[in-house]
Amino acid sequence: MEGIFITFEGIEGCGKSTQANLLYDFLTSKNIECVLTHEPGGTPISEKVRNILLDNKNEEMDSLTELFLYFASRAQHTVEKIKPALKSGKAVISDRYFDSTLAYQGEGRNIPNQKIAEINSFATGGLIPVLTFLIDVPAEIGMNRLTTKDRIEKESLEFHNRVRGSFLTIARENKERIKIIDGMRPIEEIRKEIASIVLNYI
Ligand SMILES: Nc1ncnc2c1ncn2[C@@H]1O[C@H](COP(=O)(O)OP(=O)(O)OP(=O)(O)O)[C@@H](O)[C@H]1O
Ligand SMILES: [Mg+2]
């Protein structure tokens, strides 16, 4: 049987990595073989692309260059890591995936969502997560939780609030797949909510 593909989405500092790790521990404790990965990155080649994307020195990067680098990273990640793991029946948890591209490059950089969806489908062979957790916090809170900032994180509060709004719109348009999680609550409370939702899928 194919494994389940679960993604975590949301703005910087919302708690994606924290909760992705906790879900990994939970599934592992249930003896479910699980792969924990992230975007951009996840394979050696994809990590090299990630370094270009997040490098503070690349200030002059064009929006389309940025978009295609994200897809370059994802194409390799999907083929080399995610699909083989799902095929062998493992659960795959990815810290960011397609919805981040829609929110950051679509809304944030004004690239049409339809175009992004088309290229994404081409780059991934149409691989869509079964379940996505959107951890929602106001941009001010997310930014305050972070210590060091990369190129994307250095964007203005206004940019991050627009991205937050876009994530919420995407979630409302994909109610079956995307669960909006209130990220303002204690880590343990969020962990329990996510675990109970995932239990319904495994
Ligand atoms: N529910 C929470 N309440 C308070 N602090 C939290 C909560 N969740 C995570 N944190 C803390 O906020 C910081 C950012 O969390 P985390 O790294 O999980 O966010 P992230 O969404 O992965 O961020 P990034 O997009 O930068 O990778 C960490 O120090 C983490 O311990
Ligand atoms: Mg993180």
PDB file of C-alpha atoms and ligand atoms in Angstrom:
ATOM      1  CA  MET A   1       0.000   0.000   0.000  1.00  0.00           C
ATOM      2  CA  GLU A   2       1.158   3.560  -0.765  1.00  0.00           C
ATOM      3  CA  GLY A   3       2.300   5.566   2.231  1.00  0.00           C
ATOM      4  CA  ILE A   4       0.621   8.764   3.383  1.00  0.00           C
ATOM      5  CA  PHE A   5       2.071  12.135   2.331  1.00  0.00           C
ATOM      6  CA  ILE A   6       1.655  14.880   4.945  1.00  0.00           C
ATOM      7  CA  THR A   7       2.910  18.463   4.673  1.00  0.00           C
ATOM      8  CA  PHE A   8       3.322  21.380   7.089  1.00  0.00           C
ATOM      9  CA  GLU A   9       2.803  24.924   5.876  1.00  0.00           C
ATOM     10  CA  GLY A  10       2.700  28.443   7.263  1.00  0.00           C
ATOM     11  CA  ILE A  11       4.799  31.569   7.600  1.00  0.00           C
ATOM     12  CA  GLU A  12       8.245  31.696   9.210  1.00  0.00           C
ATOM     13  CA  GLY A  13       8.290  30.927  12.899  1.00  0.00           C
ATOM     14  CA  CYS A  14       4.738  29.510  13.021  1.00  0.00           C
ATOM     15  CA  GLY A  15       6.005  26.179  14.363  1.00  0.00           C
ATOM     16  CA  LYS A  16       6.223  23.931  11.274  1.00  0.00           C
ATOM     17  CA  SER A  17       9.557  22.283  12.101  1.00  0.00           C
ATOM     18  CA  THR A  18       8.599  21.836  15.757  1.00  0.00           C
ATOM     19  CA  GLN A  19       5.349  20.065  14.876  1.00  0.00           C
ATOM     20  CA  ALA A  20       6.794  18.090  11.924  1.00  0.00           C
ATOM     21  CA  ASN A  21       9.388  16.631  14.308  1.00  0.00           C
ATOM     22  CA  LEU A  22       6.757  15.832  16.940  1.00  0.00           C
ATOM     23  CA  LEU A  23       4.548  14.106  14.352  1.00  0.00           C
ATOM     24  CA  TYR A  24       7.551  12.091  13.177  1.00  0.00           C
ATOM     25  CA  ASP A  25       8.125  10.928  16.770  1.00  0.00           C
ATOM     26  CA  PHE A  26       4.432  10.108  17.161  1.00  0.00           C
ATOM     27  CA  LEU A  27       4.232   7.994  13.984  1.00  0.00           C
ATOM     28  CA  THR A  28       7.503   6.260  14.817  1.00  0.00           C
ATOM     29  CA  SER A  29       6.127   5.411  18.275  1.00  0.00           C
ATOM     30  CA  LYS A  30       3.174   3.773  16.480  1.00  0.00           C
ATOM     31  CA  ASN A  31       5.660   1.640  14.493  1.00  0.00           C
ATOM     32  CA  ILE A  32       4.858   3.479  11.262  1.00  0.00           C
ATOM     33  CA  GLU A  33       7.924   3.825   9.074  1.00  0.00           C
ATOM     34  CA  CYS A  34       8.326   7.496   8.402  1.00  0.00           C
ATOM     35  CA  VAL A  35      10.536   9.902   6.439  1.00  0.00           C
ATOM     36  CA  LEU A  36      10.905  13.470   7.707  1.00  0.00           C
ATOM     37  CA  THR A  37      11.995  15.940   5.047  1.00  0.00           C
ATOM     38  CA  HIS A  38      11.750  19.630   4.142  1.00  0.00           C
ATOM     39  CA  GLU A  39      11.683  22.157   1.299  1.00  0.00           C
ATOM     40  CA  PRO A  40      13.511  23.779  -0.265  1.00  0.00           C
ATOM     41  CA  GLY A  41      16.018  20.923   0.009  1.00  0.00           C
ATOM     42  CA  GLY A  42      15.646  17.316   1.095  1.00  0.00           C
ATOM     43  CA  THR A  43      18.261  15.784  -1.239  1.00  0.00           C
ATOM     44  CA  PRO A  44      21.930  16.757  -1.816  1.00  0.00           C
ATOM     45  CA  ILE A  45      21.118  18.480  -5.135  1.00  0.00           C
ATOM     46  CA  SER A  46      18.029  20.177  -3.694  1.00  0.00           C
ATOM     47  CA  GLU A  47      20.070  21.449  -0.733  1.00  0.00           C
ATOM     48  CA  LYS A  48      22.496  23.103  -3.162  1.00  0.00           C
ATOM     49  CA  VAL A  49      19.548  24.857  -4.803  1.00  0.00           C
ATOM     50  CA  ARG A  50      18.267  25.838  -1.329  1.00  0.00           C
ATOM     51  CA  ASN A  51      21.586  27.539  -0.584  1.00  0.00           C
ATOM     52  CA  ILE A  52      21.189  29.731  -3.684  1.00  0.00           C
ATOM     53  CA  LEU A  53      17.570  30.583  -2.750  1.00  0.00           C
ATOM     54  CA  LEU A  54      18.247  31.594   0.839  1.00  0.00           C
ATOM     55  CA  ASP A  55      21.637  33.295   0.333  1.00  0.00           C
ATOM     56  CA  ASN A  56      21.472  36.865   1.660  1.00  0.00           C
ATOM     57  CA  LYS A  57      23.952  37.909  -1.058  1.00  0.00           C
ATOM     58  CA  ASN A  58      21.437  37.129  -3.846  1.00  0.00           C
ATOM     59  CA  GLU A  59      19.495  40.360  -3.397  1.00  0.00           C
ATOM     60  CA  GLU A  60      19.050  40.924  -7.150  1.00  0.00           C
ATOM     61  CA  MET A  61      17.323  37.551  -7.712  1.00  0.00           C
ATOM     62  CA  ASP A  62      14.399  37.884 -10.127  1.00  0.00           C
ATOM     63  CA  SER A  63      10.986  36.486  -9.077  1.00  0.00           C
ATOM     64  CA  LEU A  64      10.925  34.004 -11.958  1.00  0.00           C
ATOM     65  CA  THR A  65      14.436  32.793 -11.200  1.00  0.00           C
ATOM     66  CA  GLU A  66      13.286  32.243  -7.645  1.00  0.00           C
ATOM     67  CA  LEU A  67      10.182  30.360  -8.797  1.00  0.00           C
ATOM     68  CA  PHE A  68      12.088  27.993 -11.075  1.00  0.00           C
ATOM     69  CA  LEU A  69      14.749  27.325  -8.457  1.00  0.00           C
ATOM     70  CA  TYR A  70      12.001  26.231  -6.047  1.00  0.00           C
ATOM     71  CA  PHE A  71      10.653  23.901  -8.713  1.00  0.00           C
ATOM     72  CA  ALA A  72      14.140  22.596  -9.557  1.00  0.00           C
ATOM     73  CA  SER A  73      14.623  21.738  -5.903  1.00  0.00           C
ATOM     74  CA  ARG A  74      11.164  20.117  -5.710  1.00  0.00           C
ATOM     75  CA  ALA A  75      11.487  18.057  -8.908  1.00  0.00           C
ATOM     76  CA  GLN A  76      14.616  16.365  -7.544  1.00  0.00           C
ATOM     77  CA  HIS A  77      13.128  16.008  -4.056  1.00  0.00           C
ATOM     78  CA  THR A  78       9.962  14.359  -5.390  1.00  0.00           C
ATOM     79  CA  VAL A  79      11.682  11.902  -7.701  1.00  0.00           C
ATOM     80  CA  GLU A  80      14.631  10.997  -5.495  1.00  0.00           C
ATOM     81  CA  LYS A  81      13.047  10.919  -2.060  1.00  0.00           C
ATOM     82  CA  ILE A  82       9.293  11.436  -1.648  1.00  0.00           C
ATOM     83  CA  LYS A  83       7.867   9.130  -4.333  1.00  0.00           C
ATOM     84  CA  PRO A  84      10.168   6.146  -3.595  1.00  0.00           C
ATOM     85  CA  ALA A  85       9.352   6.399   0.137  1.00  0.00           C
ATOM     86  CA  LEU A  86       5.588   6.552  -0.512  1.00  0.00           C
ATOM     87  CA  LYS A  87       5.862   3.638  -2.928  1.00  0.00           C
ATOM     88  CA  SER A  88       7.553   1.497  -0.290  1.00  0.00           C
ATOM     89  CA  GLY A  89       4.649   2.248   2.064  1.00  0.00           C
ATOM     90  CA  LYS A  90       6.387   4.803   4.279  1.00  0.00           C
ATOM     91  CA  ALA A  91       4.703   7.909   5.612  1.00  0.00           C
ATOM     92  CA  VAL A  92       6.395  11.092   4.351  1.00  0.00           C
ATOM     93  CA  ILE A  93       6.265  14.317   6.355  1.00  0.00           C
ATOM     94  CA  SER A  94       7.500  17.397   4.493  1.00  0.00           C
ATOM     95  CA  ASP A  95       8.194  20.684   6.257  1.00  0.00           C
ATOM     96  CA  ARG A  96       6.839  22.933   3.419  1.00  0.00           C
ATOM     97  CA  TYR A  97       5.793  21.868  -0.106  1.00  0.00           C
ATOM     98  CA  PHE A  98       3.553  23.177  -2.889  1.00  0.00           C
ATOM     99  CA  ASP A  99       1.308  25.546  -0.860  1.00  0.00           C
ATOM    100  CA  SER A 100       4.375  27.571   0.148  1.00  0.00           C
ATOM    101  CA  THR A 101       5.116  28.216  -3.525  1.00  0.00           C
ATOM    102  CA  LEU A 102       1.544  29.401  -4.080  1.00  0.00           C
ATOM    103  CA  ALA A 103       1.641  31.654  -1.021  1.00  0.00           C
ATOM    104  CA  TYR A 104       5.150  33.147  -1.388  1.00  0.00           C
ATOM    105  CA  GLN A 105       5.668  33.262  -5.149  1.00  0.00           C
ATOM    106  CA  GLY A 106       1.988  33.586  -6.083  1.00  0.00           C
ATOM    107  CA  GLU A 107       0.633  36.130  -3.678  1.00  0.00           C
ATOM    108  CA  GLY A 108       3.957  37.424  -2.345  1.00  0.00           C
ATOM    109  CA  ARG A 109       5.614  37.936  -5.769  1.00  0.00           C
ATOM    110  CA  ASN A 110       2.465  38.392  -7.884  1.00  0.00           C
ATOM    111  CA  ILE A 111       2.902  35.360 -10.128  1.00  0.00           C
ATOM    112  CA  PRO A 112      -0.484  33.937 -11.300  1.00  0.00           C
ATOM    113  CA  ASN A 113      -1.571  30.932  -9.202  1.00  0.00           C
ATOM    114  CA  GLN A 114      -2.781  29.074 -12.262  1.00  0.00           C
ATOM    115  CA  LYS A 115       0.709  29.206 -13.815  1.00  0.00           C
ATOM    116  CA  ILE A 116       2.315  28.036 -10.566  1.00  0.00           C
ATOM    117  CA  ALA A 117      -0.133  25.133 -10.310  1.00  0.00           C
ATOM    118  CA  GLU A 118       0.597  24.097 -13.909  1.00  0.00           C
ATOM    119  CA  ILE A 119       4.366  24.142 -13.482  1.00  0.00           C
ATOM    120  CA  ASN A 120       4.060  22.375 -10.145  1.00  0.00           C
ATOM    121  CA  SER A 121       2.045  19.589 -11.669  1.00  0.00           C
ATOM    122  CA  PHE A 122       4.674  19.211 -14.407  1.00  0.00           C
ATOM    123  CA  ALA A 123       7.583  19.308 -11.920  1.00  0.00           C
ATOM    124  CA  THR A 124       6.093  16.716  -9.536  1.00  0.00           C
ATOM    125  CA  GLY A 125       4.065  14.500 -11.844  1.00  0.00           C
ATOM    126  CA  GLY A 126       0.984  15.778 -10.029  1.00  0.00           C
ATOM    127  CA  LEU A 127       1.981  14.626  -6.532  1.00  0.00           C
ATOM    128  CA  ILE A 128      -0.323  16.265  -3.963  1.00  0.00           C
ATOM    129  CA  PRO A 129      -0.272  15.648  -0.181  1.00  0.00           C
ATOM    130  CA  VAL A 130      -3.165  13.730   1.358  1.00  0.00           C
ATOM    131  CA  LEU A 131      -3.087  15.970   4.414  1.00  0.00           C
ATOM    132  CA  THR A 132      -1.651  19.445   5.008  1.00  0.00           C
ATOM    133  CA  PHE A 133      -1.404  21.306   8.311  1.00  0.00           C
ATOM    134  CA  LEU A 134      -1.441  25.075   7.948  1.00  0.00           C
ATOM    135  CA  ILE A 135      -0.138  26.453  11.234  1.00  0.00           C
ATOM    136  CA  ASP A 136      -1.537  29.944  11.447  1.00  0.00           C
ATOM    137  CA  VAL A 137      -0.003  32.802  13.458  1.00  0.00           C
ATOM    138  CA  PRO A 138       0.135  36.568  12.811  1.00  0.00           C
ATOM    139  CA  ALA A 139       3.355  37.633  11.026  1.00  0.00           C
ATOM    140  CA  GLU A 140       4.509  39.686  14.039  1.00  0.00           C
ATOM    141  CA  ILE A 141       4.445  36.582  16.255  1.00  0.00           C
ATOM    142  CA  GLY A 142       6.270  34.392  13.739  1.00  0.00           C
ATOM    143  CA  MET A 143       8.978  36.999  13.176  1.00  0.00           C
ATOM    144  CA  ASN A 144       9.472  37.497  16.909  1.00  0.00           C
ATOM    145  CA  ARG A 145      10.047  33.765  17.381  1.00  0.00           C
ATOM    146  CA  LEU A 146      12.976  33.761  14.947  1.00  0.00           C
ATOM    147  CA  THR A 147      16.543  34.643  15.832  1.00  0.00           C
ATOM    148  CA  THR A 148      18.527  34.763  12.563  1.00  0.00           C
ATOM    149  CA  LYS A 149      16.924  35.794   9.260  1.00  0.00           C
ATOM    150  CA  ASP A 150      17.623  34.540   5.718  1.00  0.00           C
ATOM    151  CA  ARG A 151      16.816  36.318   2.424  1.00  0.00           C
ATOM    152  CA  ILE A 152      13.073  35.536   2.422  1.00  0.00           C
ATOM    153  CA  GLU A 153      12.640  36.127   6.158  1.00  0.00           C
ATOM    154  CA  LYS A 154      14.109  39.613   5.749  1.00  0.00           C
ATOM    155  CA  GLU A 155      11.083  40.695   3.690  1.00  0.00           C
ATOM    156  CA  SER A 156       8.768  43.225   5.352  1.00  0.00           C
ATOM    157  CA  LEU A 157       6.028  42.471   7.855  1.00  0.00           C
ATOM    158  CA  GLU A 158       3.535  43.557   5.184  1.00  0.00           C
ATOM    159  CA  PHE A 159       4.906  40.863   2.821  1.00  0.00           C
ATOM    160  CA  HIS A 160       4.574  38.177   5.501  1.00  0.00           C
ATOM    161  CA  ASN A 161       1.041  39.232   6.378  1.00  0.00           C
ATOM    162  CA  ARG A 162       0.080  38.994   2.711  1.00  0.00           C
ATOM    163  CA  VAL A 163       1.619  35.516   2.590  1.00  0.00           C
ATOM    164  CA  ARG A 164      -0.334  34.557   5.723  1.00  0.00           C
ATOM    165  CA  GLY A 165      -3.566  35.747   4.080  1.00  0.00           C
ATOM    166  CA  SER A 166      -2.756  33.756   0.969  1.00  0.00           C
ATOM    167  CA  PHE A 167      -2.175  30.560   2.992  1.00  0.00           C
ATOM    168  CA  LEU A 168      -5.595  31.053   4.624  1.00  0.00           C
ATOM    169  CA  THR A 169      -7.281  31.547   1.248  1.00  0.00           C
ATOM    170  CA  ILE A 170      -5.608  28.421  -0.162  1.00  0.00           C
ATOM    171  CA  ALA A 171      -6.769  26.477   2.923  1.00  0.00           C
ATOM    172  CA  ARG A 172     -10.360  27.646   2.508  1.00  0.00           C
ATOM    173  CA  GLU A 173     -10.254  26.553  -1.149  1.00  0.00           C
ATOM    174  CA  ASN A 174      -8.913  23.105  -0.185  1.00  0.00           C
ATOM    175  CA  LYS A 175     -10.884  22.281   2.952  1.00  0.00           C
ATOM    176  CA  GLU A 176     -10.625  18.501   2.503  1.00  0.00           C
ATOM    177  CA  ARG A 177      -6.828  18.476   2.360  1.00  0.00           C
ATOM    178  CA  ILE A 178      -5.725  21.477   4.432  1.00  0.00           C
ATOM    179  CA  LYS A 179      -6.415  21.721   8.166  1.00  0.00           C
ATOM    180  CA  ILE A 180      -5.945  25.174   9.683  1.00  0.00           C
ATOM    181  CA  ILE A 181      -4.222  24.861  13.056  1.00  0.00           C
ATOM    182  CA  ASP A 182      -4.206  27.760  15.535  1.00  0.00           C
ATOM    183  CA  GLY A 183      -0.467  28.168  16.138  1.00  0.00           C
ATOM    184  CA  MET A 184      -0.856  30.534  19.090  1.00  0.00           C
ATOM    185  CA  ARG A 185      -1.533  27.715  21.551  1.00  0.00           C
ATOM    186  CA  PRO A 186       1.089  25.762  23.526  1.00  0.00           C
ATOM    187  CA  ILE A 187       3.252  23.333  21.518  1.00  0.00           C
ATOM    188  CA  GLU A 188       1.845  20.273  23.337  1.00  0.00           C
ATOM    189  CA  GLU A 189      -1.772  21.236  22.667  1.00  0.00           C
ATOM    190  CA  ILE A 190      -1.051  21.639  18.945  1.00  0.00           C
ATOM    191  CA  ARG A 191       0.857  18.349  18.913  1.00  0.00           C
ATOM    192  CA  LYS A 192      -2.166  16.498  20.316  1.00  0.00           C
ATOM    193  CA  GLU A 193      -4.600  18.029  17.831  1.00  0.00           C
ATOM    194  CA  ILE A 194      -2.369  17.095  14.890  1.00  0.00           C
ATOM    195  CA  ALA A 195      -1.816  13.540  16.180  1.00  0.00           C
ATOM    196  CA  SER A 196      -5.559  12.977  16.566  1.00  0.00           C
ATOM    197  CA  ILE A 197      -6.254  14.205  13.026  1.00  0.00           C
ATOM    198  CA  VAL A 198      -3.502  11.986  11.584  1.00  0.00           C
ATOM    199  CA  LEU A 199      -4.865   8.934  13.414  1.00  0.00           C
ATOM    200  CA  ASN A 200      -8.012   9.189  11.279  1.00  0.00           C
ATOM    201  CA  TYR A 201      -5.886   8.757   8.139  1.00  0.00           C
ATOM    202  CA  ILE A 202      -3.717   5.769   9.138  1.00  0.00           C
TER     203      ILE A 202
HETATM  204  N1  LIG B   1       3.186  26.950  19.749  1.00  0.00           N
HETATM  205  C1  LIG B   1       4.326  27.589  20.028  1.00  0.00           C
HETATM  206  N2  LIG B   1       4.345  28.516  21.000  1.00  0.00           N
HETATM  207  C2  LIG B   1       5.481  29.197  21.295  1.00  0.00           C
HETATM  208  N3  LIG B   1       6.663  29.013  20.668  1.00  0.00           N
HETATM  209  C3  LIG B   1       6.707  28.110  19.678  1.00  0.00           C
HETATM  210  C4  LIG B   1       5.544  27.348  19.303  1.00  0.00           C
HETATM  211  N4  LIG B   1       5.879  26.545  18.293  1.00  0.00           N
HETATM  212  C5  LIG B   1       7.186  26.771  18.046  1.00  0.00           C
HETATM  213  N5  LIG B   1       7.699  27.692  18.877  1.00  0.00           N
HETATM  214  C6  LIG B   1       9.081  28.217  18.904  1.00  0.00           C
HETATM  215  O1  LIG B   1       9.183  29.199  17.882  1.00  0.00           O
HETATM  216  C7  LIG B   1      10.427  29.056  17.184  1.00  0.00           C
HETATM  217  C8  LIG B   1      10.147  28.781  15.708  1.00  0.00           C
HETATM  218  O2  LIG B   1       9.534  27.483  15.616  1.00  0.00           O
HETATM  219  P1  LIG B   1       9.822  26.535  14.358  1.00  0.00           P
HETATM  220  O3  LIG B   1      11.282  26.507  14.061  1.00  0.00           O
HETATM  221  O4  LIG B   1       9.147  25.237  14.604  1.00  0.00           O
HETATM  222  O5  LIG B   1       9.060  27.364  13.230  1.00  0.00           O
HETATM  223  P2  LIG B   1       9.088  27.182  11.661  1.00  0.00           P
HETATM  224  O6  LIG B   1       7.698  27.388  11.206  1.00  0.00           O
HETATM  225  O7  LIG B   1       9.725  25.877  11.319  1.00  0.00           O
HETATM  226  O8  LIG B   1      10.000  28.394  11.197  1.00  0.00           O
HETATM  227  P3  LIG B   1      10.844  28.554   9.808  1.00  0.00           P
HETATM  228  O9  LIG B   1       9.844  28.873   8.745  1.00  0.00           O
HETATM  229  O10 LIG B   1      11.748  29.683  10.068  1.00  0.00           O
HETATM  230  O11 LIG B   1      11.555  27.249   9.574  1.00  0.00           O
HETATM  231  C9  LIG B   1      11.209  27.956  17.901  1.00  0.00           C
HETATM  232  O12 LIG B   1      12.061  28.553  18.833  1.00  0.00           O
HETATM  233  C10 LIG B   1      10.111  27.140  18.577  1.00  0.00           C
HETATM  234  O13 LIG B   1      10.576  26.508  19.744  1.00  0.00           O
HETATM  235 MG    MG B   2      11.406  25.432  10.153  1.00  0.00          MG
END
